GROMACS .gro file of C-alpha atoms in nm:
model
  339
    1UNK     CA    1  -0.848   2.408  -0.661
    2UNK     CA    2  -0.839   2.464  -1.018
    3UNK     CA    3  -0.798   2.122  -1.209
    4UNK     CA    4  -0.526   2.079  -1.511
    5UNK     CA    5  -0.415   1.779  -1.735
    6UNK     CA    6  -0.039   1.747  -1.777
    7UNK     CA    7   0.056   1.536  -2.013
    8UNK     CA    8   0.450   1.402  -1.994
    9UNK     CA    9   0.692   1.120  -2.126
   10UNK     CA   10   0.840   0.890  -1.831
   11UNK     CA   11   1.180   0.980  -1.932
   12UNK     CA   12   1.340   1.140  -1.651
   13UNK     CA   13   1.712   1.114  -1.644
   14UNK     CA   14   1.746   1.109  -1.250
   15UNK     CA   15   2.049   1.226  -1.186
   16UNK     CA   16   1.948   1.543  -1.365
   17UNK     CA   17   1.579   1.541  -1.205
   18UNK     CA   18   1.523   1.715  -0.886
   19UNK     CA   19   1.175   1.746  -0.643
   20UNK     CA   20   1.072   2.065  -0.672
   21UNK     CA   21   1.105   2.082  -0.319
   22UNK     CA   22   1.368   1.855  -0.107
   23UNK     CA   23   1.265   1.970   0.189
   24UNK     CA   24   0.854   1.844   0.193
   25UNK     CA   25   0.771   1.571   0.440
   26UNK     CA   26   0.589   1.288   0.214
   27UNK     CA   27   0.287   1.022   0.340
   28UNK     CA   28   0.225   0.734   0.170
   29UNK     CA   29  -0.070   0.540   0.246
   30UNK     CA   30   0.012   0.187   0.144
   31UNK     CA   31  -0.071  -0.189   0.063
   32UNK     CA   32   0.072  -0.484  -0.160
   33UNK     CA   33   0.327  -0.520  -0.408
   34UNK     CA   34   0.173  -0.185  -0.570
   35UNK     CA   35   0.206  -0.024  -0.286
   36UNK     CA   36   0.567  -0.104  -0.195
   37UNK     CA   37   0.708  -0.060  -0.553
   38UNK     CA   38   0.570   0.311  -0.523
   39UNK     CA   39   0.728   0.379  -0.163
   40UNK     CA   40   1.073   0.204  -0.242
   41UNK     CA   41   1.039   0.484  -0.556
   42UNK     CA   42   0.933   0.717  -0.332
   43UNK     CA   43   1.228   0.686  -0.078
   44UNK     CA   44   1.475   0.648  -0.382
   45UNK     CA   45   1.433   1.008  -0.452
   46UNK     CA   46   1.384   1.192  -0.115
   47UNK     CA   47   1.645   1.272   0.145
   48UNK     CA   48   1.631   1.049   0.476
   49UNK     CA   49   1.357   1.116   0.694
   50UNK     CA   50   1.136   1.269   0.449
   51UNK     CA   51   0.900   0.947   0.368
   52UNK     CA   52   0.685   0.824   0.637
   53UNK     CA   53   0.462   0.528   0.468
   54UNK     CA   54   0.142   0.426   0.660
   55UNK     CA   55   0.077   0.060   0.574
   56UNK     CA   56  -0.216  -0.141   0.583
   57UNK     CA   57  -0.254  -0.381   0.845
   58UNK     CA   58  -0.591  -0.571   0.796
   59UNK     CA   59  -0.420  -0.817   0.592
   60UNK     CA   60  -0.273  -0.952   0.990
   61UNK     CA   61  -0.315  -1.312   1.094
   62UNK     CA   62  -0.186  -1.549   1.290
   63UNK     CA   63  -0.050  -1.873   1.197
   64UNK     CA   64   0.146  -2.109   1.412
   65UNK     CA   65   0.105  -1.877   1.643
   66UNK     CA   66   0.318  -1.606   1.491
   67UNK     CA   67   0.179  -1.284   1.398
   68UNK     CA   68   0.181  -1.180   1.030
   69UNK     CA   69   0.177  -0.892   0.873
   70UNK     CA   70   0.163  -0.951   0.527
   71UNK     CA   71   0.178  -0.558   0.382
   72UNK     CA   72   0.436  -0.446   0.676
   73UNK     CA   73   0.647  -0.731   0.567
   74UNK     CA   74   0.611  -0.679   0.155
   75UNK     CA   75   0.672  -0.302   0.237
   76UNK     CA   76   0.960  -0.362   0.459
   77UNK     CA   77   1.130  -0.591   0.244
   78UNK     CA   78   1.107  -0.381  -0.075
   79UNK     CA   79   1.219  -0.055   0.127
   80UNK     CA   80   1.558  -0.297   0.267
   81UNK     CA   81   1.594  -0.381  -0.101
   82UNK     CA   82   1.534  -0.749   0.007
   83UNK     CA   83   1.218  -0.848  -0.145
   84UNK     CA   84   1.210  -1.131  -0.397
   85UNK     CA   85   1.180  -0.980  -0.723
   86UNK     CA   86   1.012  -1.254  -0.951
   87UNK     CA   87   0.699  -1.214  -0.687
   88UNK     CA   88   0.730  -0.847  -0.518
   89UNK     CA   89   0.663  -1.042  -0.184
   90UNK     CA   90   0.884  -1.237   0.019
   91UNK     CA   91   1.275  -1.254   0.082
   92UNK     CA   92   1.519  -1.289  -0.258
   93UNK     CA   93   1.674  -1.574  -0.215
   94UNK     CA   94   1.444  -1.767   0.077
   95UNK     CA   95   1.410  -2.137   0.142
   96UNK     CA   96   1.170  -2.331   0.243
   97UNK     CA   97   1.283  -2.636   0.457
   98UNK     CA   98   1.080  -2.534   0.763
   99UNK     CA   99   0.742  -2.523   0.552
  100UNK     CA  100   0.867  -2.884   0.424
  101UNK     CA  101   0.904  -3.000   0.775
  102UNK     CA  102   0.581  -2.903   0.875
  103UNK     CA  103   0.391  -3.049   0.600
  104UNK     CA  104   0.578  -3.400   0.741
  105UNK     CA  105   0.420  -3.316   1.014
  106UNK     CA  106   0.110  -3.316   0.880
  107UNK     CA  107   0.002  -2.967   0.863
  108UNK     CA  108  -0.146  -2.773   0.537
  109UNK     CA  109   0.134  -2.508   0.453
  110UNK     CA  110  -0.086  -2.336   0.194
  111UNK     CA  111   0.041  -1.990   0.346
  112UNK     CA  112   0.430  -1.978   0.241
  113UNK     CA  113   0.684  -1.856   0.484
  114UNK     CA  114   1.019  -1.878   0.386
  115UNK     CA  115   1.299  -1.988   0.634
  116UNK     CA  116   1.442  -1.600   0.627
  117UNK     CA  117   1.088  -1.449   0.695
  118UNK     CA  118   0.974  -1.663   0.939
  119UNK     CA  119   1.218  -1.465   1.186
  120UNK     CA  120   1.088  -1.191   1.138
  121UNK     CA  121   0.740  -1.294   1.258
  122UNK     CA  122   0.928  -1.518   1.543
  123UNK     CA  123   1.031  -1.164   1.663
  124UNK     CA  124   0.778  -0.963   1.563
  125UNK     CA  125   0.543  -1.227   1.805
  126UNK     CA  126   0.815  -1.158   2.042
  127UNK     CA  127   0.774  -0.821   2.103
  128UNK     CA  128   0.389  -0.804   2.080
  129UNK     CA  129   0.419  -1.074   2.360
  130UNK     CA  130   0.650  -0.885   2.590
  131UNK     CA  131   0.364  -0.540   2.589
  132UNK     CA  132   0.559  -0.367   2.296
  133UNK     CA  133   0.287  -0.212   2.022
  134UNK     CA  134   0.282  -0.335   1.669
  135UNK     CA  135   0.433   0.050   1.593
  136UNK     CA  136   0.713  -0.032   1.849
  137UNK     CA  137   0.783  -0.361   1.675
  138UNK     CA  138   0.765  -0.246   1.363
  139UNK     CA  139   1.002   0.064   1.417
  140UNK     CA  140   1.238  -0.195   1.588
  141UNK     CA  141   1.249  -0.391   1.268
  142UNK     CA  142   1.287  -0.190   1.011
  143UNK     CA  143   1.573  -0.008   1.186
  144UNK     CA  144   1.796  -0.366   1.235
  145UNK     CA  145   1.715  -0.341   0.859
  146UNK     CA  146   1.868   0.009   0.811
  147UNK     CA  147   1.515   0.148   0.641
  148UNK     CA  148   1.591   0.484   0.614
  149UNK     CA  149   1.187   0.590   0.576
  150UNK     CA  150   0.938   0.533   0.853
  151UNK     CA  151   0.704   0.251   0.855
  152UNK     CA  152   0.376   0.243   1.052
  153UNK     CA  153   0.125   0.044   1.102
  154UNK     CA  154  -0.246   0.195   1.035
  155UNK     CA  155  -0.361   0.151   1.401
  156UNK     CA  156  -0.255  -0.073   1.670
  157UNK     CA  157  -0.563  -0.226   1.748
  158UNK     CA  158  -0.663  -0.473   1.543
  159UNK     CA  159  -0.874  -0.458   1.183
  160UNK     CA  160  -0.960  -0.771   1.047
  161UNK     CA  161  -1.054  -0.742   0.643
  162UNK     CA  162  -1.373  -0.983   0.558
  163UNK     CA  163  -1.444  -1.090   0.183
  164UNK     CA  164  -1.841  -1.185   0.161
  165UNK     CA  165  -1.861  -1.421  -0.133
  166UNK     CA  166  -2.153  -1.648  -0.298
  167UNK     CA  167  -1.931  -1.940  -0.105
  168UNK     CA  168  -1.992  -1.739   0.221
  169UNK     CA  169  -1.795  -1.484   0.389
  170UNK     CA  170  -1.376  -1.537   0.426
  171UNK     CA  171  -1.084  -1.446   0.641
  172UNK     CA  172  -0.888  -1.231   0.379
  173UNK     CA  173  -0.591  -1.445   0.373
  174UNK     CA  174  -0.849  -1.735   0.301
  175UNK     CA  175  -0.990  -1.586   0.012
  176UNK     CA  176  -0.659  -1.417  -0.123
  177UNK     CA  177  -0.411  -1.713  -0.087
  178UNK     CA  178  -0.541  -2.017  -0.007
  179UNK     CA  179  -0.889  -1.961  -0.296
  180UNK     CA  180  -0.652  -1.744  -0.518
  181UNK     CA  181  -0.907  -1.446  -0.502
  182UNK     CA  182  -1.106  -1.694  -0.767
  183UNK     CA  183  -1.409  -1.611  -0.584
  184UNK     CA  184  -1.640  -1.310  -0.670
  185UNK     CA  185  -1.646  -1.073  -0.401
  186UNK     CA  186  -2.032  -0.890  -0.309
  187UNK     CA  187  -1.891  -0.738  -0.037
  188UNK     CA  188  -1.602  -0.670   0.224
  189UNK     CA  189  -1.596  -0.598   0.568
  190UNK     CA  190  -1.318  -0.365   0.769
  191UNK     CA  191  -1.453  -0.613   1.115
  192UNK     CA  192  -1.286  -0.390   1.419
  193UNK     CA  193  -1.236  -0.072   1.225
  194UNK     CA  194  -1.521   0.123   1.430
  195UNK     CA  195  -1.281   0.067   1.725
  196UNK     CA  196  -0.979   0.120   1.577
  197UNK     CA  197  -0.773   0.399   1.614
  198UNK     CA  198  -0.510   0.560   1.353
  199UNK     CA  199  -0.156   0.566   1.588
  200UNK     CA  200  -0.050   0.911   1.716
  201UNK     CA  201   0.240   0.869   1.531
  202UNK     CA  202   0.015   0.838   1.195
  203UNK     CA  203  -0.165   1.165   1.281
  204UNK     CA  204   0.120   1.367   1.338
  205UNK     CA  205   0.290   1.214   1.058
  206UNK     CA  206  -0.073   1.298   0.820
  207UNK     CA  207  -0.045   1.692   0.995
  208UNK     CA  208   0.307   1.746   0.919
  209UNK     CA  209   0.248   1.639   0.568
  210UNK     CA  210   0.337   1.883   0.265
  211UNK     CA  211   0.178   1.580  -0.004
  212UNK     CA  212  -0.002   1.253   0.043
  213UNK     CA  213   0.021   0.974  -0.144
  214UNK     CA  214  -0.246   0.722  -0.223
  215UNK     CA  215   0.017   0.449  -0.348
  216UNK     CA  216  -0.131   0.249  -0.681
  217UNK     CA  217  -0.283  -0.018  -0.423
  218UNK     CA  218  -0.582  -0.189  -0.428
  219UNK     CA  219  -0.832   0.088  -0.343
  220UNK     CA  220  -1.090  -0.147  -0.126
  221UNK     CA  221  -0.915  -0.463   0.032
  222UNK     CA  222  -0.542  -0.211   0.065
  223UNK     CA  223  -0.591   0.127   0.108
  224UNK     CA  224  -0.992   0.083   0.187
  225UNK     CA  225  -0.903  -0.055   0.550
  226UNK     CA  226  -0.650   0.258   0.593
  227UNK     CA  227  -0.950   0.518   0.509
  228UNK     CA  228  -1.183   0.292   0.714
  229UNK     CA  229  -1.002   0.310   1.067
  230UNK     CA  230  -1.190   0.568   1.288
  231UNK     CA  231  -1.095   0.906   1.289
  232UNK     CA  232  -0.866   0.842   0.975
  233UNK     CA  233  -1.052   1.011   0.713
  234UNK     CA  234  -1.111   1.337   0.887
  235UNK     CA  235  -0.730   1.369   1.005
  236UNK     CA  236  -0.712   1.335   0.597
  237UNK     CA  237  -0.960   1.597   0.532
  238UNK     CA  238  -0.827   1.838   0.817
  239UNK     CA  239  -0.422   1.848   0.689
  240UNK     CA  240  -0.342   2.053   0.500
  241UNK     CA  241  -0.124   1.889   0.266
  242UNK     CA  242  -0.166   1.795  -0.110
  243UNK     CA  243  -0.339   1.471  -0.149
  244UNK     CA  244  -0.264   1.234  -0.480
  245UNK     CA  245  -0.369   0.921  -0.586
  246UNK     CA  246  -0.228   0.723  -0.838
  247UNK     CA  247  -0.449   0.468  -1.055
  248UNK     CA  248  -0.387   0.110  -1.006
  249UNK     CA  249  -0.609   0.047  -1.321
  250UNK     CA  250  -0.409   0.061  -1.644
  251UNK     CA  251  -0.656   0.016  -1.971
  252UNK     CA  252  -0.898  -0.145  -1.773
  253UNK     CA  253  -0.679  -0.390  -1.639
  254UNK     CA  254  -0.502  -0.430  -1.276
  255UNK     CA  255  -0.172  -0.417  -1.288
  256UNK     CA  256  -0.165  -0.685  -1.007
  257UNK     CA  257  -0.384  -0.872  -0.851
  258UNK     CA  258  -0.783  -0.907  -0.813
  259UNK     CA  259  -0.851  -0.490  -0.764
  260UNK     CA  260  -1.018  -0.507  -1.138
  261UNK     CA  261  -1.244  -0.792  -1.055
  262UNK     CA  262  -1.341  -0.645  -0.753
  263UNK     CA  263  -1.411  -0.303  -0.849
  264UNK     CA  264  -1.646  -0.460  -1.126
  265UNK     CA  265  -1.820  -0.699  -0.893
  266UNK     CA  266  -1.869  -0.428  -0.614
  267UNK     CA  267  -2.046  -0.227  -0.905
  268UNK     CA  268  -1.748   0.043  -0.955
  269UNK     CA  269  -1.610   0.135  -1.267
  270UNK     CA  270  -1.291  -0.099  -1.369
  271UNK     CA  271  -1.094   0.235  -1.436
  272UNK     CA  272  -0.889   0.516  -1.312
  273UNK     CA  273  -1.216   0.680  -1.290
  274UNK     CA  274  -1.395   0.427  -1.072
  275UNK     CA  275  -1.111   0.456  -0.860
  276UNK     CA  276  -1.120   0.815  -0.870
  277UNK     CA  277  -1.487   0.804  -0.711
  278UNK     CA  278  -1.364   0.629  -0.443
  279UNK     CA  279  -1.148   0.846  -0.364
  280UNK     CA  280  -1.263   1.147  -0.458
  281UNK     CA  281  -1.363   1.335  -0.152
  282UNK     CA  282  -1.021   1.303  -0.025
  283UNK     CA  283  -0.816   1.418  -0.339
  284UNK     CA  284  -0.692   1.683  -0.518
  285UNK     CA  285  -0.525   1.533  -0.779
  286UNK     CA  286  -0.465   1.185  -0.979
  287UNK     CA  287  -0.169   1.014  -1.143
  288UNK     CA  288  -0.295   0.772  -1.448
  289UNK     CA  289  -0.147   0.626  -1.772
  290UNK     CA  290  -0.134   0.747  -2.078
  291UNK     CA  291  -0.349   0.453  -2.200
  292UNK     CA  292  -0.587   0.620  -2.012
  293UNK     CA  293  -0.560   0.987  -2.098
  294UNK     CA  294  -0.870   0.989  -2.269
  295UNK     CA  295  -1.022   0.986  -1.908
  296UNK     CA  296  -0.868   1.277  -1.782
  297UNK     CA  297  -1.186   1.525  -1.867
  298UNK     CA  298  -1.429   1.300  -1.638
  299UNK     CA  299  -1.185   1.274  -1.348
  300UNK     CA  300  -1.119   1.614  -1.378
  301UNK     CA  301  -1.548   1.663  -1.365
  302UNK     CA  302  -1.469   1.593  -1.018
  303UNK     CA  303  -1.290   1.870  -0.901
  304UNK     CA  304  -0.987   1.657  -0.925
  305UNK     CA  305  -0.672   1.799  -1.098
  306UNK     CA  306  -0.464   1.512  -1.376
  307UNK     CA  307  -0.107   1.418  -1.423
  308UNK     CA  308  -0.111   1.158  -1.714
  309UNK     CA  309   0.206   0.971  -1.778
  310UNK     CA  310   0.371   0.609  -1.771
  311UNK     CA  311   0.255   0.430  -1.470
  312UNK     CA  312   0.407   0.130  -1.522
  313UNK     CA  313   0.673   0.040  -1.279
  314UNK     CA  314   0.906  -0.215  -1.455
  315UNK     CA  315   1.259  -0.127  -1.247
  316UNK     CA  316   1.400   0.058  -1.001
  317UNK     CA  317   1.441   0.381  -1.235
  318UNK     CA  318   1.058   0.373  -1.347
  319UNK     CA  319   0.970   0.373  -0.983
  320UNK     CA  320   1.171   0.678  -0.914
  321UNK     CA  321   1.071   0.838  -1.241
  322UNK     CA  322   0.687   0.772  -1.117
  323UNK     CA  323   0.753   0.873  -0.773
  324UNK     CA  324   0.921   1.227  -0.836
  325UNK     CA  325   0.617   1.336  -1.119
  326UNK     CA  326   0.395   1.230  -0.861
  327UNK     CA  327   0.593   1.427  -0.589
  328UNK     CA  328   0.610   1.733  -0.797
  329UNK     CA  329   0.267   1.741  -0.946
  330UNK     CA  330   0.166   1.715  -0.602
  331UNK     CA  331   0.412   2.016  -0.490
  332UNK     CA  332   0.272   2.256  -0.812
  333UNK     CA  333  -0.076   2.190  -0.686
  334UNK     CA  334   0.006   2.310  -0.336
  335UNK     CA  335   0.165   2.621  -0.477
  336UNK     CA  336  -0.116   2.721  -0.697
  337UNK     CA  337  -0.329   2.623  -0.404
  338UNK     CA  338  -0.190   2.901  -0.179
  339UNK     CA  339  -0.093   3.130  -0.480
   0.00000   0.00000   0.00000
């Protein structure tokens, strides 16, 4: 596919912007805060039914005996137009009397659940309990929730995400919430993956696909589990959609959370290009800032076509603005593809 740099101004007016084509069934591979800004952008800007998100579950644990799933949930929540916006996860508006009862009670509440989100993990357990599948469950929930795009889970079998650290290897959760992902990370392990399977559901969605979306996620400890389930990655390289990634590194920087840190300590590049060599046997083209359009010519080394605009999702209308470039970019590179 022959590669090209576009450079625009995030300055769509969108009731005047259109995708190129209304009709295309979207995939968004997803994880975090990142992750759910760019599918709530995503689904602001398609027609119902379009957007099928596949979400990271490696992030699940149990506590209290309730199953979590933190990315489901953060996705979820942002998609219902319920999350808390002052952290991106969470419920707006949440208390937190139960989590002050059980610290009377003696217990470390270092993980917060709210009094809100703990039913949906009450039910969630539920369900999982009486034989349903973490896909059934999770369809269940986000249609009392009126989510008009499709959430599923990366596999139902479970994928456990290990951090291996000078301090000794971590339960993700351990290192992420309770250490503050303070700790450098030499390695992670994807524990299950190699018997993990990616849903039917996900593989039909991945075939039907006209563009996939690598949200702007963490690209080892979010969307690394995703790629790392077996048989994932060649249902990837075998559709025959479009596949985009946009850059979670802005100027060097993470826009959120410990992805630059890790990159650097793994021995990656903290930039849109490290990221882009991650990635790069699956894509065919890459979102990233203007701060970094001076990279554009090395991504593009890699036989991967450029969009470069603002990446920066501040509100609701910068997510949509980010999600239809992406969506047509995407689009153009499919038509010239079969041209």
């Amino acid at each position: 596919m022959t590669s090209q740099v576009v450079h625009t101004e995030n300055n769509i007016n969108r009731q005047q912007s259109k995708i190129q084509n209304p009709k295309s069934k979207i995939v968004a591979l997803a994880g975090g805060v990142g992750g759910a800004k760019l599918a709530a952008g995503l689904q602001a800007v398609l027609p119902e039914g379009a957007l099928t998100i596949v979400v990271n579950t490696a992030d699940d644990f149990r506590l209290w005996g309730l199953h979590i799933s933190p990315d489901i949930d953060t996705v979820m929540y942002t998609l219902a137009g319920l999350a808390n916006p002052e952290t991106g996860w969470g419920l707006a508006g949440d208390t937190w009397k139960s989590l002050e009862m059980l610290a009377r009670y003696g217990r470390d509440t270092w993980f917060r659940l709210g009094d809100m989100d703990l039913a949906t993990h009450i039910l969630r357990t539920q369900m999982l309990h009486e034989g349903r599948s973490l896909t059934e469950a999770t369809t269940d929930l986000t249609s009392s929730l009126s989510i008009p795009s499709r959430v599923l889970p990366m596999s139902n079998q479970p994928v456990e995400t290990l951090v291996e650290t000078p301090e000794g290897t971590l339960d993700f959760q351990d290192y992420f919430v309770r250490r503050r992902h303070a700790d450098t990370v030499t390695g992670v392990i994807f524990r299950g993956a190699d018997s993990a399977h990616p849903t039917s559901e996900v593989v039909e969605a991945i075939e039907q696909a006209d563009v996939i979306v690598f949200c702007p996620s963490n690209p080892i400890v979010s969307i690394g589990p995703i790629l790392s389930v077996l048989g994932m990655r060649e249902s990837l390289e075998r559709s025959g959609a479009v596949r985009v990634a946009i850059s979670p590194i802005v100027g060097g920087e993470a826009i959120k959370g410990p992805a630059a840190h890790m990159l650097q300590s793994l021995g990656h590049e903290v930039s849109a290009v490290g990221v882009a060599f991650i990635y790069k046997a699956l894509l065919d083209g890459m979102v990233i800032d203007n701060l970094d359009a001076n990279l554009a010519p090395r991504i593009e080394e890699m036989g991967i076509a450029v969009h470069v605009t603002d990446t920066i999702m501040k509100d609701d209308e910068s997510r949509a603005a980010l999600a239809e470039q992406t969506l047509n970019f995407g689009i153009a590179l499919g038509k010239k593809a079969h041209a």
